[in-house]
PDB file of C-alpha atoms in Angstrom:
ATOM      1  CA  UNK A   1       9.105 -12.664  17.640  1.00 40.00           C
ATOM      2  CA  UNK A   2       6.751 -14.708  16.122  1.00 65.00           C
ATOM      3  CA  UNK A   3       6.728 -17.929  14.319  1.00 81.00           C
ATOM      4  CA  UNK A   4       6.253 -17.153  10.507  1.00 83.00           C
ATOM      5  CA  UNK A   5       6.757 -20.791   9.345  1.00 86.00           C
ATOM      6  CA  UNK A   6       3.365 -21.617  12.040  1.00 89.00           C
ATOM      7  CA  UNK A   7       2.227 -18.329  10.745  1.00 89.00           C
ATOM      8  CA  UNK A   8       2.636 -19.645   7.155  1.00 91.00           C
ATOM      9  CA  UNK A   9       1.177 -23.234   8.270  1.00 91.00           C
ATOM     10  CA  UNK A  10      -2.124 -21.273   9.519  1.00 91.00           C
ATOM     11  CA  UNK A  11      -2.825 -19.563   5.910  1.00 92.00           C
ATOM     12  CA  UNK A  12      -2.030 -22.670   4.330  1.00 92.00           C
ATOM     13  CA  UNK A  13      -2.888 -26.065   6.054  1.00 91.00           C
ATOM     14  CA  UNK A  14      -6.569 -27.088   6.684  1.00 88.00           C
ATOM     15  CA  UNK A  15      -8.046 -24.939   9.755  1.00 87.00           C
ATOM     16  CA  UNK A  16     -10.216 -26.767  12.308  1.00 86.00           C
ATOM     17  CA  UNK A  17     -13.857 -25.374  12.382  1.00 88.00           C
ATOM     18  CA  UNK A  18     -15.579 -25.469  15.870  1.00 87.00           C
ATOM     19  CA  UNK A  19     -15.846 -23.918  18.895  1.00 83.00           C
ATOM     20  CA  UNK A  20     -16.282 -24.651  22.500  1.00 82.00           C
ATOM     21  CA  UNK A  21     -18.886 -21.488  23.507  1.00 81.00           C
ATOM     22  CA  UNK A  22     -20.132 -17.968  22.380  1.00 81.00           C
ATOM     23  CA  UNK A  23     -16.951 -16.343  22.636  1.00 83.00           C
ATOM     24  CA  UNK A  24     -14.897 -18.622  21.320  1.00 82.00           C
ATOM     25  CA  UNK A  25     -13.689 -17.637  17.594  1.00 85.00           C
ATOM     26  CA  UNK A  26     -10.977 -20.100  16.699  1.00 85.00           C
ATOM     27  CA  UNK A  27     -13.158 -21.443  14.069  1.00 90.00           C
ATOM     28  CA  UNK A  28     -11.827 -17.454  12.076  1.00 89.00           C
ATOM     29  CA  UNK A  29      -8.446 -19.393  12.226  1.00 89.00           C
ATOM     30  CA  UNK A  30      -5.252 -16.292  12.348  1.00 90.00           C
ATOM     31  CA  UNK A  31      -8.174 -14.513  10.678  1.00 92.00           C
ATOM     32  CA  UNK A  32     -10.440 -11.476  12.005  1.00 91.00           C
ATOM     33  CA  UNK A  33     -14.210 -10.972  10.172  1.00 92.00           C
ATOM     34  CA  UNK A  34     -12.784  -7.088   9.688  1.00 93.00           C
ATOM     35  CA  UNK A  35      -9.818  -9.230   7.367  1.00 93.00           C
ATOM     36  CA  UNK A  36     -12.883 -10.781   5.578  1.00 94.00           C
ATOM     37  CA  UNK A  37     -15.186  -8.162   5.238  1.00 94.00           C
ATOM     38  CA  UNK A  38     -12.896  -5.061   4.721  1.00 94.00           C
ATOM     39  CA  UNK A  39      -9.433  -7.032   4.039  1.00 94.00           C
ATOM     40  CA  UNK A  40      -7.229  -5.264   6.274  1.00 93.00           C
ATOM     41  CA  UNK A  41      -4.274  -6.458   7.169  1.00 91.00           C
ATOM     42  CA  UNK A  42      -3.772  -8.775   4.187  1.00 93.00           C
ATOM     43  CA  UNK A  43      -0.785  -7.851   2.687  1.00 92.00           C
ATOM     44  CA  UNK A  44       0.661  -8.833   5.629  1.00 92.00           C
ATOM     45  CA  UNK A  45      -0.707 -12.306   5.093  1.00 94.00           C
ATOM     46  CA  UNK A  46       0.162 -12.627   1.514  1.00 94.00           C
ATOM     47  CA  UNK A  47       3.796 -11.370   2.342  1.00 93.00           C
ATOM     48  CA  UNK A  48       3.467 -14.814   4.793  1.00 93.00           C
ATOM     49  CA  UNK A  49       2.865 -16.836   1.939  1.00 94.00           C
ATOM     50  CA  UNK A  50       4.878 -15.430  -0.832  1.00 94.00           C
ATOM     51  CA  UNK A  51       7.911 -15.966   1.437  1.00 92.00           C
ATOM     52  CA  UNK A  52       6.620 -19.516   2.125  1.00 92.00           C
ATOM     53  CA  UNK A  53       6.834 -20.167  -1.866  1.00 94.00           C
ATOM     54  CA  UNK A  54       9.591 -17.973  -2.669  1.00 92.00           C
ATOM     55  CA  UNK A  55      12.209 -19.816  -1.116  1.00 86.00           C
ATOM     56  CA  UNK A  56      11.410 -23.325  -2.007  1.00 82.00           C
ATOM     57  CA  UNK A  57      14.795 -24.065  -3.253  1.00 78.00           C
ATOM     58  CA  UNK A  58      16.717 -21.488  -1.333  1.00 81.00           C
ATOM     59  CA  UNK A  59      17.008 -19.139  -4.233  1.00 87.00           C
ATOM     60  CA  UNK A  60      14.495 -16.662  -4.311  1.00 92.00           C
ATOM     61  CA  UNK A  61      11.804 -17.903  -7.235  1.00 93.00           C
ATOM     62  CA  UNK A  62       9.346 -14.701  -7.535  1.00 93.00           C
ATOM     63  CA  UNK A  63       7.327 -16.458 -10.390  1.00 93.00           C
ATOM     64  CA  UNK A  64       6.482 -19.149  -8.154  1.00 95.00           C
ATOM     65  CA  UNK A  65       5.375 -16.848  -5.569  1.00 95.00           C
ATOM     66  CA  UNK A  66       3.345 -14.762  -7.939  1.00 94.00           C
ATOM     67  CA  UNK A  67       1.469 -18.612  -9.114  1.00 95.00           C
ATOM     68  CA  UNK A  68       1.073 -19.845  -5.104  1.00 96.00           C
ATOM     69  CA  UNK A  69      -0.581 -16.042  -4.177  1.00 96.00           C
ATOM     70  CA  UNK A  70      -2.769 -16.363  -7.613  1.00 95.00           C
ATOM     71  CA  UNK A  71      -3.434 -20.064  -6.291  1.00 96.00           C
ATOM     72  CA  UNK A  72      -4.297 -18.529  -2.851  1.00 97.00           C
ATOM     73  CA  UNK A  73      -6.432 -15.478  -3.918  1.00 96.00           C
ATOM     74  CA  UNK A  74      -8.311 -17.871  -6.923  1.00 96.00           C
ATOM     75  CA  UNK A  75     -12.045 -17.170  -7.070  1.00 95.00           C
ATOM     76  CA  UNK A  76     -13.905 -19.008  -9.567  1.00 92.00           C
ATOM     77  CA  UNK A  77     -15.248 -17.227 -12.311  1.00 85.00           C
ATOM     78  CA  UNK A  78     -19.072 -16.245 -12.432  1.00 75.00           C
ATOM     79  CA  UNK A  79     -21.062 -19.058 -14.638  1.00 70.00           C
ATOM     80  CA  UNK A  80     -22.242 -16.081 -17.301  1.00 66.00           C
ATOM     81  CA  UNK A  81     -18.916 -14.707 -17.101  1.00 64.00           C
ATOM     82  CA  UNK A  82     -17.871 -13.802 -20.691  1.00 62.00           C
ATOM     83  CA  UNK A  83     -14.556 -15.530 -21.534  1.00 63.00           C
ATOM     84  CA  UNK A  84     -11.666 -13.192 -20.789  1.00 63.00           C
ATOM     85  CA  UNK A  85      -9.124 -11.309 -23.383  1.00 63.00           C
ATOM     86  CA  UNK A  86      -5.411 -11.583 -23.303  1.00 61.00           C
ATOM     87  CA  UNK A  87      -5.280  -8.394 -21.770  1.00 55.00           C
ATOM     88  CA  UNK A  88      -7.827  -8.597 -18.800  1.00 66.00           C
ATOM     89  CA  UNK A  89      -7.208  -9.348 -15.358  1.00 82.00           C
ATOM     90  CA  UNK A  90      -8.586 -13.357 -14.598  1.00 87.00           C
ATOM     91  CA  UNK A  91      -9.267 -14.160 -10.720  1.00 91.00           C
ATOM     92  CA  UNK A  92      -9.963 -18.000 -11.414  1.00 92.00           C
ATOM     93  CA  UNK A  93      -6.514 -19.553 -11.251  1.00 94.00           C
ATOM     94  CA  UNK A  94      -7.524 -23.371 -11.359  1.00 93.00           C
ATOM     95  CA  UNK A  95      -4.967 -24.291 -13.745  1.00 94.00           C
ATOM     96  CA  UNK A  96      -2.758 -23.743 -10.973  1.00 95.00           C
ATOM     97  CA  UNK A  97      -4.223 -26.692  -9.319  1.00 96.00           C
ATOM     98  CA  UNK A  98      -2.014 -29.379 -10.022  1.00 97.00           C
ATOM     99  CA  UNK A  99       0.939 -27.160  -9.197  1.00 96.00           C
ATOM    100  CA  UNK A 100      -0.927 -26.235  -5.921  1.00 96.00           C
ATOM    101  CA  UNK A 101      -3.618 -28.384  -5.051  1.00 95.00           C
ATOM    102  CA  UNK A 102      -3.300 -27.196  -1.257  1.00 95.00           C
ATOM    103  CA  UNK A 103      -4.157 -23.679  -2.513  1.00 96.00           C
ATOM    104  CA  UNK A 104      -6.648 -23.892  -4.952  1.00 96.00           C
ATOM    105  CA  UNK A 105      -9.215 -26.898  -6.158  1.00 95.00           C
ATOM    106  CA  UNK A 106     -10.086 -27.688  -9.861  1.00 95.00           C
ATOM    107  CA  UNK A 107     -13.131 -25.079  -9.790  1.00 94.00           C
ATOM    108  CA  UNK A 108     -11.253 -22.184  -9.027  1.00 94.00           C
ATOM    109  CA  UNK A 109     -11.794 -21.774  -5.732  1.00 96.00           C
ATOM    110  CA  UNK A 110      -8.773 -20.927  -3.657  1.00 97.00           C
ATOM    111  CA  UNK A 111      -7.677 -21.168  -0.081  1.00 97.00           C
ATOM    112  CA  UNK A 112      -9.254 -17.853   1.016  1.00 97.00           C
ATOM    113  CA  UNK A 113     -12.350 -18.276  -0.605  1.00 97.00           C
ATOM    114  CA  UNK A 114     -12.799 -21.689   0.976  1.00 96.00           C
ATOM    115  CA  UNK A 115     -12.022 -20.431   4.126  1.00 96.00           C
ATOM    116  CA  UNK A 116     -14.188 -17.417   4.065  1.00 96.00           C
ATOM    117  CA  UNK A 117     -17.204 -19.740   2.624  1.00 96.00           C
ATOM    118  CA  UNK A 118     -16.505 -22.849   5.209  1.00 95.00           C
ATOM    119  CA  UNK A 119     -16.861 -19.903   8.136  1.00 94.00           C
ATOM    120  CA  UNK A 120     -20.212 -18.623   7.137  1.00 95.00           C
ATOM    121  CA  UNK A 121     -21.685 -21.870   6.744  1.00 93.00           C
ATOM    122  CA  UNK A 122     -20.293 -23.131  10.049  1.00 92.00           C
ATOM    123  CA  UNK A 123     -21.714 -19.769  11.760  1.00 92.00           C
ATOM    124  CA  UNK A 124     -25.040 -20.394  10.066  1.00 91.00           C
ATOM    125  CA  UNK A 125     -25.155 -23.855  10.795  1.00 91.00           C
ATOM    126  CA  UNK A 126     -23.908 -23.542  14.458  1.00 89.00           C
ATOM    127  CA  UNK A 127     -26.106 -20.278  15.065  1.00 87.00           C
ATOM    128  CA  UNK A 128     -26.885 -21.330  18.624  1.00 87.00           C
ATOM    129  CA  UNK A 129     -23.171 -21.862  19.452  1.00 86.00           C
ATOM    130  CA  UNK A 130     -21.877 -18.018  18.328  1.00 88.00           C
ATOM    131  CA  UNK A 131     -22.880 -14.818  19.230  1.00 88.00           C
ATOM    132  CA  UNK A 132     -25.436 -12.209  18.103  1.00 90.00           C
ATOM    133  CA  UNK A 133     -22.836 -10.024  16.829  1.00 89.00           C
ATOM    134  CA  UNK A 134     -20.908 -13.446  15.094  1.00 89.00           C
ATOM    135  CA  UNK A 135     -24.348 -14.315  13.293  1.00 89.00           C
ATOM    136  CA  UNK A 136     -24.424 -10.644  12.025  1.00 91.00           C
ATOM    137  CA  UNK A 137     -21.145 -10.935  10.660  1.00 91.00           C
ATOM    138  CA  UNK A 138     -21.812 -14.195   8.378  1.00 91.00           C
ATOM    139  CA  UNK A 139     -24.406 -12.704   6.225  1.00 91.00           C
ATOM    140  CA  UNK A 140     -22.176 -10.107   4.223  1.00 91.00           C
ATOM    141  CA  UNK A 141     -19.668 -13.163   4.097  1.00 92.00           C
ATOM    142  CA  UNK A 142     -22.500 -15.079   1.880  1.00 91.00           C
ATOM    143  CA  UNK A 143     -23.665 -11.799   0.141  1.00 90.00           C
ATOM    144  CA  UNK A 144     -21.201  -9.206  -0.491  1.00 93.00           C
ATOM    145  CA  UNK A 145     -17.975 -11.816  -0.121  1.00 95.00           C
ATOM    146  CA  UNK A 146     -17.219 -12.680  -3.871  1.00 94.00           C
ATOM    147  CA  UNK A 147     -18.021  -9.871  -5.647  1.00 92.00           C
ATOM    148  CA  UNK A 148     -15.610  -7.633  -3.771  1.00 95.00           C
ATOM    149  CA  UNK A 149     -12.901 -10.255  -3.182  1.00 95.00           C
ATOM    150  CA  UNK A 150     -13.509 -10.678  -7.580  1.00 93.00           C
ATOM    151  CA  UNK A 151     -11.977  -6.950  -7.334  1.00 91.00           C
ATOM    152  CA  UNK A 152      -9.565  -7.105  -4.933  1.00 93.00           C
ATOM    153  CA  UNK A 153      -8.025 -10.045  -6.441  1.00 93.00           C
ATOM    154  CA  UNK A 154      -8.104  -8.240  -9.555  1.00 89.00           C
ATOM    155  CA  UNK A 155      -6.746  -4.751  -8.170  1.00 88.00           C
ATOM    156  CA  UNK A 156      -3.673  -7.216  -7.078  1.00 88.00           C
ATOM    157  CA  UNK A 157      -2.461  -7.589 -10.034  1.00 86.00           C
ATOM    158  CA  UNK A 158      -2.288  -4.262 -11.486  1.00 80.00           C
ATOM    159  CA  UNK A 159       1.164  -2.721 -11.549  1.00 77.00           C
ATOM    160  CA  UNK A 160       2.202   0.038  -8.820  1.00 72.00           C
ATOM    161  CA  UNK A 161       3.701   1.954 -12.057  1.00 74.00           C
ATOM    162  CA  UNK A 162       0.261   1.186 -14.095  1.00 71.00           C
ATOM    163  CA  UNK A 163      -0.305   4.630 -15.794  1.00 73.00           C
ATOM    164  CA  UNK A 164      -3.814   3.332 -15.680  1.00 68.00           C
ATOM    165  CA  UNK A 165      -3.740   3.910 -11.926  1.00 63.00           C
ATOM    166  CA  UNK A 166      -5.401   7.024  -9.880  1.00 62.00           C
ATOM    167  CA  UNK A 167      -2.017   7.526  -8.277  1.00 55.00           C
ATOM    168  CA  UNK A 168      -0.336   7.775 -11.996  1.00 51.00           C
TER     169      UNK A 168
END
């Protein structure tokens, strides 16, 4: 069985970048760069921290769960974004930041994004400590990363009974 509340701790808490050889990819954290690139296996991980929030007071609070994933998930917004309508999706969440400061800083940018940005410049900057195949991996991190985490966060949020869906 595992431990969800070290599970929970490990999506959460500051992770420790470094590594002791070529193989060695603890600097990814509970993290694979398949979860980064492709983001597989993250609903798991945002079950982890919704159940981390929810429970807070040992009722079940959804709405707080709902603000500590948005926290999570926060990517700030583009600097020539336009400003957003009532009824249009956001992805920066930084007004959650004094509610959350461990998930997401006054620009917007949340835990994930930090993470995912904090591993690509410690595989660029330790380039002779990773592997060929590790390198490889950092540079859709830096180039394709925020755009398509920008959808994904958004695609979150839209209802499984949207009749705006393809599966309506």
């Amino acid at each position: 069985m595992l431990n969800e509340i070290e599970e929970f701790k490990a999506y959460t808490d500051k992770p420790a970048y470094k590594c002791s050889g070529k193989r060695d990819l603890s600097f990814l954290g509970r993290f694979s760069f398949e979860m980064m690139k492709e983001f597989t296996g993250l609903s798991r991980v945002l079950t982890i921290i919704a159940r981390g929030y929810m429970f807070r007071n040992g009722a079940p609070d959804v709405v707080y769960a709902r603000r500590a994933l948005c926290a999570w998930c926060s990517i700030p917004d583009k600097k020539t974004a336009a400003p957003k309508e009532e009824w249009q999706f956001k992805t920066d969440f930084s007004d959650l930041h004094e509610e959350f400061p461990e998930l997401v800083d006054k620009t917007g940018k949340g835990w994930f994004y930090r993470h995912v940005h904090k591993v690509e410049r410690f595989i660029t900057k330790n380039s002779d400590n990773v592997s060929k195949t590790t390198l490889s991996n950092a540079e859709p991190l830096k180039t394709k990363f925020d755009a398509a985490w920008r959808d994904k966060v958004k695609q979150y949020q839209v209802s499984l009974y949207s009749p705006e869906t393809k599966g309506a």
